[in-house]
CSV table of C-alpha atoms and ligand atoms in Angstrom, one decimal:
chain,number,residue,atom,x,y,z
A,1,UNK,CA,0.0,0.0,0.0
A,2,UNK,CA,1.6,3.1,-0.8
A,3,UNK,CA,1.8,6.2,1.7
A,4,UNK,CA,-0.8,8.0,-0.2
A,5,UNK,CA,-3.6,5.3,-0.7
A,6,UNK,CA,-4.3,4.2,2.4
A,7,UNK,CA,-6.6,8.1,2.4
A,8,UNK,CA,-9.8,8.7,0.7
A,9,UNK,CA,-8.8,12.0,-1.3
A,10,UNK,CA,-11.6,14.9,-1.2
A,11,UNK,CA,-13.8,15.7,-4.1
A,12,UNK,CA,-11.8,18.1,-6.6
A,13,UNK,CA,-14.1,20.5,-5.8
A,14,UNK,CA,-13.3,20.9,-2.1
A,15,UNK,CA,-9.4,20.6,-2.5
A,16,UNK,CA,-10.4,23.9,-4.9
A,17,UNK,CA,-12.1,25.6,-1.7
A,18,UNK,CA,-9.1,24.6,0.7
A,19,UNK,CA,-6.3,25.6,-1.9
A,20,UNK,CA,-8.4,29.5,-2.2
A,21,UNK,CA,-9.3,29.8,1.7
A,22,UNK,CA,-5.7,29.3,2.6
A,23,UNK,CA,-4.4,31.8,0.0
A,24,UNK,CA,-6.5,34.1,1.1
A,25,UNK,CA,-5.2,33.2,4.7
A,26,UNK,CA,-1.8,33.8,3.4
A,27,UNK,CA,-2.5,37.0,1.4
A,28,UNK,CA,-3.9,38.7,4.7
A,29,UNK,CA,-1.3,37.5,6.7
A,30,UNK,CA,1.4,39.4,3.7
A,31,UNK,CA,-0.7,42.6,3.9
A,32,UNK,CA,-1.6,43.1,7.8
A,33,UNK,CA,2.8,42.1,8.1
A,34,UNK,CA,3.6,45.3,5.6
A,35,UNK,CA,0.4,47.3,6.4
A,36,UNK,CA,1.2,51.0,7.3
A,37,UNK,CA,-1.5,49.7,10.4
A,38,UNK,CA,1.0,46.7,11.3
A,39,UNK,CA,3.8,49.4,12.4
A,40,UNK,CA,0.9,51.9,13.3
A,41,UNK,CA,1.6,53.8,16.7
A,42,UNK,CA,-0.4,55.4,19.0
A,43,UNK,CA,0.8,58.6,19.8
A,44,UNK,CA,1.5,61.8,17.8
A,45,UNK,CA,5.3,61.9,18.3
A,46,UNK,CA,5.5,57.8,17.7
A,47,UNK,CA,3.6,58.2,14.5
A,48,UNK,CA,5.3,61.2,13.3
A,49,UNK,CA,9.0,59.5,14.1
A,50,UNK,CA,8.1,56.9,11.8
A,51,UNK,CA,8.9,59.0,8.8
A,52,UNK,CA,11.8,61.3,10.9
A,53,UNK,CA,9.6,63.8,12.0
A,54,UNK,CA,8.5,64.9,15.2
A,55,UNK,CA,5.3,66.5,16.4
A,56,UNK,CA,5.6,68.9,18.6
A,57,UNK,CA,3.1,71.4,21.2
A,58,UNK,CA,3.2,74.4,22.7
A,59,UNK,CA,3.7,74.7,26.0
A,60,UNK,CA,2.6,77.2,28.4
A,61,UNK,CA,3.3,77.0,32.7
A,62,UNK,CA,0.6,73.9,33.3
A,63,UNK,CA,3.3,71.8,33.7
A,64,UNK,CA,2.4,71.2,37.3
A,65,UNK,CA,-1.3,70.1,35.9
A,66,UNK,CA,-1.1,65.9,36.3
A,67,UNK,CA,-3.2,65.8,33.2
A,68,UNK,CA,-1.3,68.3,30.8
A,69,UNK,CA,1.8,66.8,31.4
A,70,UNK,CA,0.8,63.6,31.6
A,71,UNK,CA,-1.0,64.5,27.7
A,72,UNK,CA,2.5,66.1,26.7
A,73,UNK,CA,4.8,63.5,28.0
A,74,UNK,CA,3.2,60.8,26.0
A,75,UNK,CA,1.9,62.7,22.9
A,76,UNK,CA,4.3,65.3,21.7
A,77,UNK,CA,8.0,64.9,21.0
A,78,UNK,CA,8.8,68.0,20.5
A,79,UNK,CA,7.8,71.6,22.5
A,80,UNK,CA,8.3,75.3,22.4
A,81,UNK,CA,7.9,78.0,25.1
A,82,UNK,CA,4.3,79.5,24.5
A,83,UNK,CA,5.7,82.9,25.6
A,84,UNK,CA,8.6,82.4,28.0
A,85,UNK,CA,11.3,82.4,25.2
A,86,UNK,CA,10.0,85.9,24.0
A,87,UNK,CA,11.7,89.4,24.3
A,88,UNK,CA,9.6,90.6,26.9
A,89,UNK,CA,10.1,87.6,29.3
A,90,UNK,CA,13.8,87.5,28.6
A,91,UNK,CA,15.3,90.4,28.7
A,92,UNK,CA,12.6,92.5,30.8
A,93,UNK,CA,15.7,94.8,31.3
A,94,UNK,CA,18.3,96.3,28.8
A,95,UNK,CA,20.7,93.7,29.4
A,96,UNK,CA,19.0,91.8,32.1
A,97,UNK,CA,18.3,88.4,31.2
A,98,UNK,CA,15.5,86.1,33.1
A,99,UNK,CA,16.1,82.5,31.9
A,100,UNK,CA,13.6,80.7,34.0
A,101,UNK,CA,10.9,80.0,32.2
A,102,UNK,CA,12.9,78.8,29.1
A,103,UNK,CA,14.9,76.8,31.6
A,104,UNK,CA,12.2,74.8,32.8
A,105,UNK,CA,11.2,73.7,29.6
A,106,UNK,CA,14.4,72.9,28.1
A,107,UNK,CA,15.1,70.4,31.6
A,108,UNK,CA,11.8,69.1,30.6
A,109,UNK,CA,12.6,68.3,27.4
A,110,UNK,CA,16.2,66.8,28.4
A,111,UNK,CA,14.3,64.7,30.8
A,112,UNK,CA,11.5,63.5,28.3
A,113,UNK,CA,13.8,62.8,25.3
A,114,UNK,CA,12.3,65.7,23.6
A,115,UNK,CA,13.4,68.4,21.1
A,116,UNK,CA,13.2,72.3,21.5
A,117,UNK,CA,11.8,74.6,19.2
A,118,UNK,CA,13.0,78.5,20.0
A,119,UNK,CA,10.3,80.9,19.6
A,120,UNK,CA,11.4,83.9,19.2
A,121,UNK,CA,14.0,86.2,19.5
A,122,UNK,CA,12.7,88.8,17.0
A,123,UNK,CA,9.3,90.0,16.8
A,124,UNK,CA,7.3,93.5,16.7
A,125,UNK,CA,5.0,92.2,19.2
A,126,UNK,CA,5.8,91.3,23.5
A,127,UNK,CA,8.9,93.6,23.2
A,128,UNK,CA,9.9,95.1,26.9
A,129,UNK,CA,8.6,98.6,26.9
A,130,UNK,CA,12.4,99.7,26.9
A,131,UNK,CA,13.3,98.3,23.6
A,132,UNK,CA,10.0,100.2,21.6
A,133,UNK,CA,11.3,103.8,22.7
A,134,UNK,CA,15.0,102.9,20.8
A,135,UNK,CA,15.6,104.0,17.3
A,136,UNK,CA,18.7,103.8,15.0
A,137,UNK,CA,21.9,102.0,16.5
A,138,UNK,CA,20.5,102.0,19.6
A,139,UNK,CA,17.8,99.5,18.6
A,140,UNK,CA,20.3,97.1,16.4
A,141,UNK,CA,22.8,97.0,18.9
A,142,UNK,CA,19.9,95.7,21.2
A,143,UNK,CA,18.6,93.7,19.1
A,144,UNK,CA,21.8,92.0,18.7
A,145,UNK,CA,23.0,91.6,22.0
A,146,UNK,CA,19.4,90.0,23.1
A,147,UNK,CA,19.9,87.6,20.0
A,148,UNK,CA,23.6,86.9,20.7
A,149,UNK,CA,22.5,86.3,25.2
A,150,UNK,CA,19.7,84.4,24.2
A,151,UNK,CA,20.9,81.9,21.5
A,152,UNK,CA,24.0,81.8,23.5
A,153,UNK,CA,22.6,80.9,26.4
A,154,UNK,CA,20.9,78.2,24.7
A,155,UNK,CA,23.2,77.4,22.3
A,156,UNK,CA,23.4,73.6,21.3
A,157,UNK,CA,19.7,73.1,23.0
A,158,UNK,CA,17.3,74.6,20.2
A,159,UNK,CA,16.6,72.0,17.4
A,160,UNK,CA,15.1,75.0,15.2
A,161,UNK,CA,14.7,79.0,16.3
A,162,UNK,CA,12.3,81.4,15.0
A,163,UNK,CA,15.2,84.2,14.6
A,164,UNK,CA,12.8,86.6,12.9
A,165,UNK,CA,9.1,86.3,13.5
A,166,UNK,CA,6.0,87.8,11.4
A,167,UNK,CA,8.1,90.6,9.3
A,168,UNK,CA,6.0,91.4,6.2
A,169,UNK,CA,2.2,92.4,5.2
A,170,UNK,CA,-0.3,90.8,3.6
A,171,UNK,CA,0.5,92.2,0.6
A,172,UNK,CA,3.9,91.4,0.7
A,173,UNK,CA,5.8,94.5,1.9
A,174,UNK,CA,7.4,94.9,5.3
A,175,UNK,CA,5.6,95.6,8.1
A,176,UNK,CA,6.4,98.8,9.2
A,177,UNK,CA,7.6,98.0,13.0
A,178,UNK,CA,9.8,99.9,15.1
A,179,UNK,CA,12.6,97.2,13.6
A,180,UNK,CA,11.9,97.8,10.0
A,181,UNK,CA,11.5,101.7,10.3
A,182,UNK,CA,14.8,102.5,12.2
A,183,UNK,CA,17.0,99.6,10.6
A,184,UNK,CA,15.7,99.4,7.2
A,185,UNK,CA,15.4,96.4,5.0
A,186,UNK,CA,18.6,94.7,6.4
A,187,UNK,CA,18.0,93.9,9.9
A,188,UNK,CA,16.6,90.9,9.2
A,189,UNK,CA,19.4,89.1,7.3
A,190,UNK,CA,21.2,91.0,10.4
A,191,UNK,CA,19.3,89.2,12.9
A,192,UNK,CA,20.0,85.3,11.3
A,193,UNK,CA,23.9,86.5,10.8
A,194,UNK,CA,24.0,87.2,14.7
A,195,UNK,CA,21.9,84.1,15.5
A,196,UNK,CA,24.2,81.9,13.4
A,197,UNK,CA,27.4,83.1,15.4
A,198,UNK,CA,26.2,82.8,18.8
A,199,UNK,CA,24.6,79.2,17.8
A,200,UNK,CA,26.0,77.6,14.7
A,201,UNK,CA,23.8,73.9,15.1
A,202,UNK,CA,20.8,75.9,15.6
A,203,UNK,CA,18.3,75.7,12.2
A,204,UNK,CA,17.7,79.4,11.9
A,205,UNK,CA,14.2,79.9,11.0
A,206,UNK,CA,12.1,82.7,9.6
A,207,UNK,CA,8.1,82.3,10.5
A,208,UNK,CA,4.8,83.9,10.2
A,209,UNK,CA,1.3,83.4,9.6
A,210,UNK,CA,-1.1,84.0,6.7
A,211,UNK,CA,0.9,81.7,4.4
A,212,UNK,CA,-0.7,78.8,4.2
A,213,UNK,CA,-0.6,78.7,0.3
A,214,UNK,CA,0.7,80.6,-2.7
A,215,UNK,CA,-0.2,84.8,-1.9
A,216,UNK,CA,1.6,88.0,-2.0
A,217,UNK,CA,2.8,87.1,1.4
A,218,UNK,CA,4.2,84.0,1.0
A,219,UNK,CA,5.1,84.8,-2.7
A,220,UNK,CA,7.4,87.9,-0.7
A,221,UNK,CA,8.6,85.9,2.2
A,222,UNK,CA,10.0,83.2,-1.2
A,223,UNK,CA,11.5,86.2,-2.7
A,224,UNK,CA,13.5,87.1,0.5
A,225,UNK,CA,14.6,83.3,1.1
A,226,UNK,CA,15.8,82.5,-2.2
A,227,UNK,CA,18.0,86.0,-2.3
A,228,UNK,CA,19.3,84.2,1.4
A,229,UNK,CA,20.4,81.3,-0.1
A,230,UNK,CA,21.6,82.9,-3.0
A,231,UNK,CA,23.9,85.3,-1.1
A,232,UNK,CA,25.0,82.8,1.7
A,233,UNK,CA,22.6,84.4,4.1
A,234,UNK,CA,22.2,81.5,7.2
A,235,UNK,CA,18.4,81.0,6.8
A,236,UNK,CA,17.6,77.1,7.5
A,237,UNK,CA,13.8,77.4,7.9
A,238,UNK,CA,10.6,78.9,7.2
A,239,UNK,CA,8.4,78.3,9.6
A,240,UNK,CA,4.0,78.2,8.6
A,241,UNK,CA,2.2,79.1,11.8
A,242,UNK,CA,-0.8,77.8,10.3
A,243,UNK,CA,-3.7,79.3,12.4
A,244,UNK,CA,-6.4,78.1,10.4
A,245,UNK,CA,-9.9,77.7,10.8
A,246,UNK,CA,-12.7,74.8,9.4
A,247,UNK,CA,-13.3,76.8,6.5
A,248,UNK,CA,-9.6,77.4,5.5
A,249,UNK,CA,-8.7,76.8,1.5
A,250,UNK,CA,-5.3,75.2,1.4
A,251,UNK,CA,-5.7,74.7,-2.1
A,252,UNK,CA,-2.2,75.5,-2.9
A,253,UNK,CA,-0.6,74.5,0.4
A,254,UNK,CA,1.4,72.0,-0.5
A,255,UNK,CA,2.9,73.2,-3.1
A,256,UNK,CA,4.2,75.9,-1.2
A,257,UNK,CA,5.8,74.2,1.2
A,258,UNK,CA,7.3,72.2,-1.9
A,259,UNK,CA,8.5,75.3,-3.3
A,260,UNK,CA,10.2,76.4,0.0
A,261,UNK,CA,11.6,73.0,0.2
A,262,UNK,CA,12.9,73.3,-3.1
A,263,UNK,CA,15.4,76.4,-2.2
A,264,UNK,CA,17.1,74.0,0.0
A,265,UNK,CA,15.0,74.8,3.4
A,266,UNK,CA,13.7,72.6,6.1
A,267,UNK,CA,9.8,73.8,6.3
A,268,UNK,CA,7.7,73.5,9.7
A,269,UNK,CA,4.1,73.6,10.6
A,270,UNK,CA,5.2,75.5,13.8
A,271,UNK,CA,1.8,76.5,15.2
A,272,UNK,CA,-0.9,74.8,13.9
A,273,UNK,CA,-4.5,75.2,15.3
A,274,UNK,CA,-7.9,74.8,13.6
A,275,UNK,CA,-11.1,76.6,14.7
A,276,UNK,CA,-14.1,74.7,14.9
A,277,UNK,CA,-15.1,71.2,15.4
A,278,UNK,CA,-16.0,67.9,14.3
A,279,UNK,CA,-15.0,66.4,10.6
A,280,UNK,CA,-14.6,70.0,9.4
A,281,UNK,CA,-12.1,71.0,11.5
A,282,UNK,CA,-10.7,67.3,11.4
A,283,UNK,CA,-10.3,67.7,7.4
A,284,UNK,CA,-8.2,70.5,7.6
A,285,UNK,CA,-5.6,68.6,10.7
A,286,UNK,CA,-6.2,66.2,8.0
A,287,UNK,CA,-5.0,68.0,5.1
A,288,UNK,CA,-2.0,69.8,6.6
A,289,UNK,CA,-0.5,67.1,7.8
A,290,UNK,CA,-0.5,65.0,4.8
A,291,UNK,CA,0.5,68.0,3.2
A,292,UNK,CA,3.7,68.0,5.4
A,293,UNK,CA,4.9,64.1,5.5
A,294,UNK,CA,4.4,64.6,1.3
A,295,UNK,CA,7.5,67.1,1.6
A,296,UNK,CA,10.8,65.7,2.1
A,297,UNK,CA,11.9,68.5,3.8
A,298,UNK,CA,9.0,69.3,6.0
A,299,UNK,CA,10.4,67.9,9.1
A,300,UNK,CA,7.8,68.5,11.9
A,301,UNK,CA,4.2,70.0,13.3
A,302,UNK,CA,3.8,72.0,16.3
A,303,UNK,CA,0.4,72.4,17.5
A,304,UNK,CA,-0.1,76.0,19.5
A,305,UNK,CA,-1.0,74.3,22.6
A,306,UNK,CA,-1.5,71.0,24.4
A,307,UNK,CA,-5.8,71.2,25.1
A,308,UNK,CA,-8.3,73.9,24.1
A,309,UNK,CA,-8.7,74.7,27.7
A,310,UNK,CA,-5.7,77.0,27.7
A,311,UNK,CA,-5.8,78.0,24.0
A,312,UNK,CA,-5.1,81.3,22.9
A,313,UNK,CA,-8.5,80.8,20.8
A,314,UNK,CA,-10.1,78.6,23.4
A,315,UNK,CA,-13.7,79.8,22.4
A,316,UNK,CA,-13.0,78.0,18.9
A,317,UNK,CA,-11.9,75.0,20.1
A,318,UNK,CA,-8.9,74.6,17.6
A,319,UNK,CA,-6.9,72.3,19.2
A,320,UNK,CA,-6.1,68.2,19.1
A,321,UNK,CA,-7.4,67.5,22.9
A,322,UNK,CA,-10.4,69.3,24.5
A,323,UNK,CA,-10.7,70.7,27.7
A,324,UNK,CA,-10.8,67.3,29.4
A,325,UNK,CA,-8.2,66.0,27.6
A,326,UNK,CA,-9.8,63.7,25.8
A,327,UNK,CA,-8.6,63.3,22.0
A,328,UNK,CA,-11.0,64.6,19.2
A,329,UNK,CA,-11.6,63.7,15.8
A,330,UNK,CA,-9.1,65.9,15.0
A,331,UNK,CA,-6.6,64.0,17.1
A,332,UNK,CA,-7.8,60.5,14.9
A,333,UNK,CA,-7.2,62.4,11.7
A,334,UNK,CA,-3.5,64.1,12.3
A,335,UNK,CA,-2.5,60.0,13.6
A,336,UNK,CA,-4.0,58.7,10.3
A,337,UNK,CA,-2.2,60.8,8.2
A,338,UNK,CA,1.0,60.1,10.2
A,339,UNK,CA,0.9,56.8,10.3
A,340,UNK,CA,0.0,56.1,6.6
A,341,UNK,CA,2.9,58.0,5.6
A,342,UNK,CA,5.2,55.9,7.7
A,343,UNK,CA,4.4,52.7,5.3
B,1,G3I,O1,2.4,87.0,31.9
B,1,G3I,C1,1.4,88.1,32.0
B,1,G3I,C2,0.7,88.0,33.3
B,1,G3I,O2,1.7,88.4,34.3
B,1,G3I,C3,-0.4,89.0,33.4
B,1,G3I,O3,-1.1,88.9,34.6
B,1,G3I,C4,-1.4,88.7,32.2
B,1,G3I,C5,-2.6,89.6,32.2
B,1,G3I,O4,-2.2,90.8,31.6
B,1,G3I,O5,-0.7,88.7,31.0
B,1,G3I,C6,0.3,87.8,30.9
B,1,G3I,O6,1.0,87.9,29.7
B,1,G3I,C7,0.2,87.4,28.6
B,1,G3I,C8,1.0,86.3,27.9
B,1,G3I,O7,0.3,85.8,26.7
B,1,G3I,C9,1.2,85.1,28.8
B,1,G3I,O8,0.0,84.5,29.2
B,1,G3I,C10,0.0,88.5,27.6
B,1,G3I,O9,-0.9,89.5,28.2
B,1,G3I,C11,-0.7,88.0,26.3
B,1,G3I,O10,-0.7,89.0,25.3
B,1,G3I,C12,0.2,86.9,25.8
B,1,G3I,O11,-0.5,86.3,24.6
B,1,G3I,C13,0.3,85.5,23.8
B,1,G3I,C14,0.4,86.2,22.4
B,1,G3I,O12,1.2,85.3,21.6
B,1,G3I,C15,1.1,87.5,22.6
B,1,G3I,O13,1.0,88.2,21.4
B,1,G3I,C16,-0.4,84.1,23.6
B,1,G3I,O14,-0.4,83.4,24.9
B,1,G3I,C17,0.4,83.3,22.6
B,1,G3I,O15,-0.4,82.1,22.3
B,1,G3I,C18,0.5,84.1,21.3
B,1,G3I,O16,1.3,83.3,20.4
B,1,G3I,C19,1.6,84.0,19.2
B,1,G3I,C20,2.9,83.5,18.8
B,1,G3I,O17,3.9,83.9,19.7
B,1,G3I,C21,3.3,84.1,17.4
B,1,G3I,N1,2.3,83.8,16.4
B,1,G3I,C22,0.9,84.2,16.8
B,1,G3I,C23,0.5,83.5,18.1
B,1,G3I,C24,-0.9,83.9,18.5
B,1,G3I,O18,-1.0,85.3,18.7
């Protein structure tokens, strides 16, 4: 008797139905072992670090709030001072430098394995009443020296800096600030020279809002980074605050952050928030970040705050966690769209 014909064999038929279930079986098994959802994490800064980039929040002084930190340890891989890195926090003084608050966060971040966004050391706005009665050299030499203390005394700590924060108009020209009006056109390429010498590793960024697509804004802010690279200018960065609401049309978003990209420039979604609700407001976390892990070079999203409840827009709701600190739909849509670009 040989090995085989001591068994009744099935009808064809059947050994059709077994050969077809177990590919199937086998096919499934493939796709679930190199599905995106197979490596798929759970948290915002897992999902981002999947494709190198980190996602990053806000932080303001809640850090003593069990909840808040608790939602920033495990969500965010990346943070930035709220206000506490600003002018008027800083330097409060001529000369007179208050480091706490900065401090604080950048031991948090040591101890939390996280990265440090600077934010900012120029801006027209939360200036110390001393620096907006300065004019002429008076002013630049300020300027300067609170650039050269501040990135100093952080030097080596700050993944990316805002060096220069919301300089021009909606219609492209300059905004006419006390920095613009006494120092004329070049104080900006002065502030990311002086930033570059007091930290080198540092990437120097330039960031504003209202230039979350191709407009006169963003088409002058382009104009402005491509002379910097021509001319050797140390510009790293251009940061897209991103303060959108439901409603927003970022028809041509992407392809200006592509086009930044393309001058050689990391881009950053650096503070992201979305008034409104529900699958409208989750559409647009939606579309922004897909938007950034389809750009090589768009390396990370900050969110402009940890929960609504302390939002600078609370009343809109704009942000990933509510008031509770419970995730949103939002929250579902931004881990999606992280996690499906990690495959
Ligand atoms: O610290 C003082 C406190 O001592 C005082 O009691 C209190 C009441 O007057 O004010 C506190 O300072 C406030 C500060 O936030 C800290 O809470 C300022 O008044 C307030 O104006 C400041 O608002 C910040 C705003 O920048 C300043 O323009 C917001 O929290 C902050 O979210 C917002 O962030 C900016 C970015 O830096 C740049 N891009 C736009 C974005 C939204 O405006």
């Amino acid at each position: 008797m040989t090995h085989g014909s001591s068994r009744r064999r099935a009808p064809r038929r059947t050994r059709t139905a077994i050969t077809v279930a177990a590919a199937g079986a086998l096919a499934a098994a493939a796709a679930l072992a190199f599905s995106p959802t197979a490596q798929a994490a759970d948290t915002l800064g897992g999902a981002a670090a999947q494709s190198g980039r980190y996602f990053g929040a806000a932080v303001a002084p809640h850090l003593g709030e069990a909840d808040y930190e608790s939602t920033l340890n495990r969500e965010f891989s990346s943070v930035v001072a709220e206000n506490a890195m600003k002018w008027d926090a800083t330097e409060p003084s001529p000369n007179q430098f208050s480091f706490s608050g900065g401090d604080e966060l950048v031991a948090y971040a040591k101890e939390h394995g996280k990265s440090v966004r600077g934010h900012t050391l120029v801006w027209h706005a939360q200036q110390p009443g001393w620096v907006q009665g300065l004019t002429g050299d008076a002013l630049r030499q300020a300027m300067r020296n609170h650039i050269t203390k501040v990135a100093g005394h952080y030097t080596g700590q700050i993944d990316s800096w805002d060096v220069v924060n919301e300089a021009f108009e909606w219609d492209g020209s300059r905004r006419q600030s006390n920095l613009q009006k006494q120092l004329g056109d070049g104080w900006i390429e002065d502030a990311f020279r002086t930033a570059k010498a007091a930290d080198p590793k540092a990437k120097l960024c330039y960031n504003d809002y209202g230039t979350d697509g191709i407009n006169a804004k963003s088409d002058a802010i382009y104009r402005m980074v491509k002379d910097f690279r021509a001319r050797g200018v140390p510009i790293d960065c251009v940061g897209f605050q991103s303060h959108l609401a439901s409603n927003s049309d970022l028809g041509t978003y992407r392809q200006n952050l592509q086009r930044f990209a393309d001058l050689g420039v990391h881009v950053q979604i650096t503070e992201l928030d979305v008034g409104g609700s529900g699958t409208a407001q989750a559409n647009v976390y939606r579309q922004v970040t897909q938007a950034c892990v389809a750009v090589a070079r768009c390396n990370g999203i900050t969110v402009w705050g940890v929960t609504d409840k302390y939002s600078w827009r609370a009343q809109e709701t704009p942000l990933l966690f509510n008031d509770s600190y419970q995730k949103k739909e939002a929250y579902g849509a931004v881990l999606a769209a992280l996690n499906s670009a990690a495959s």
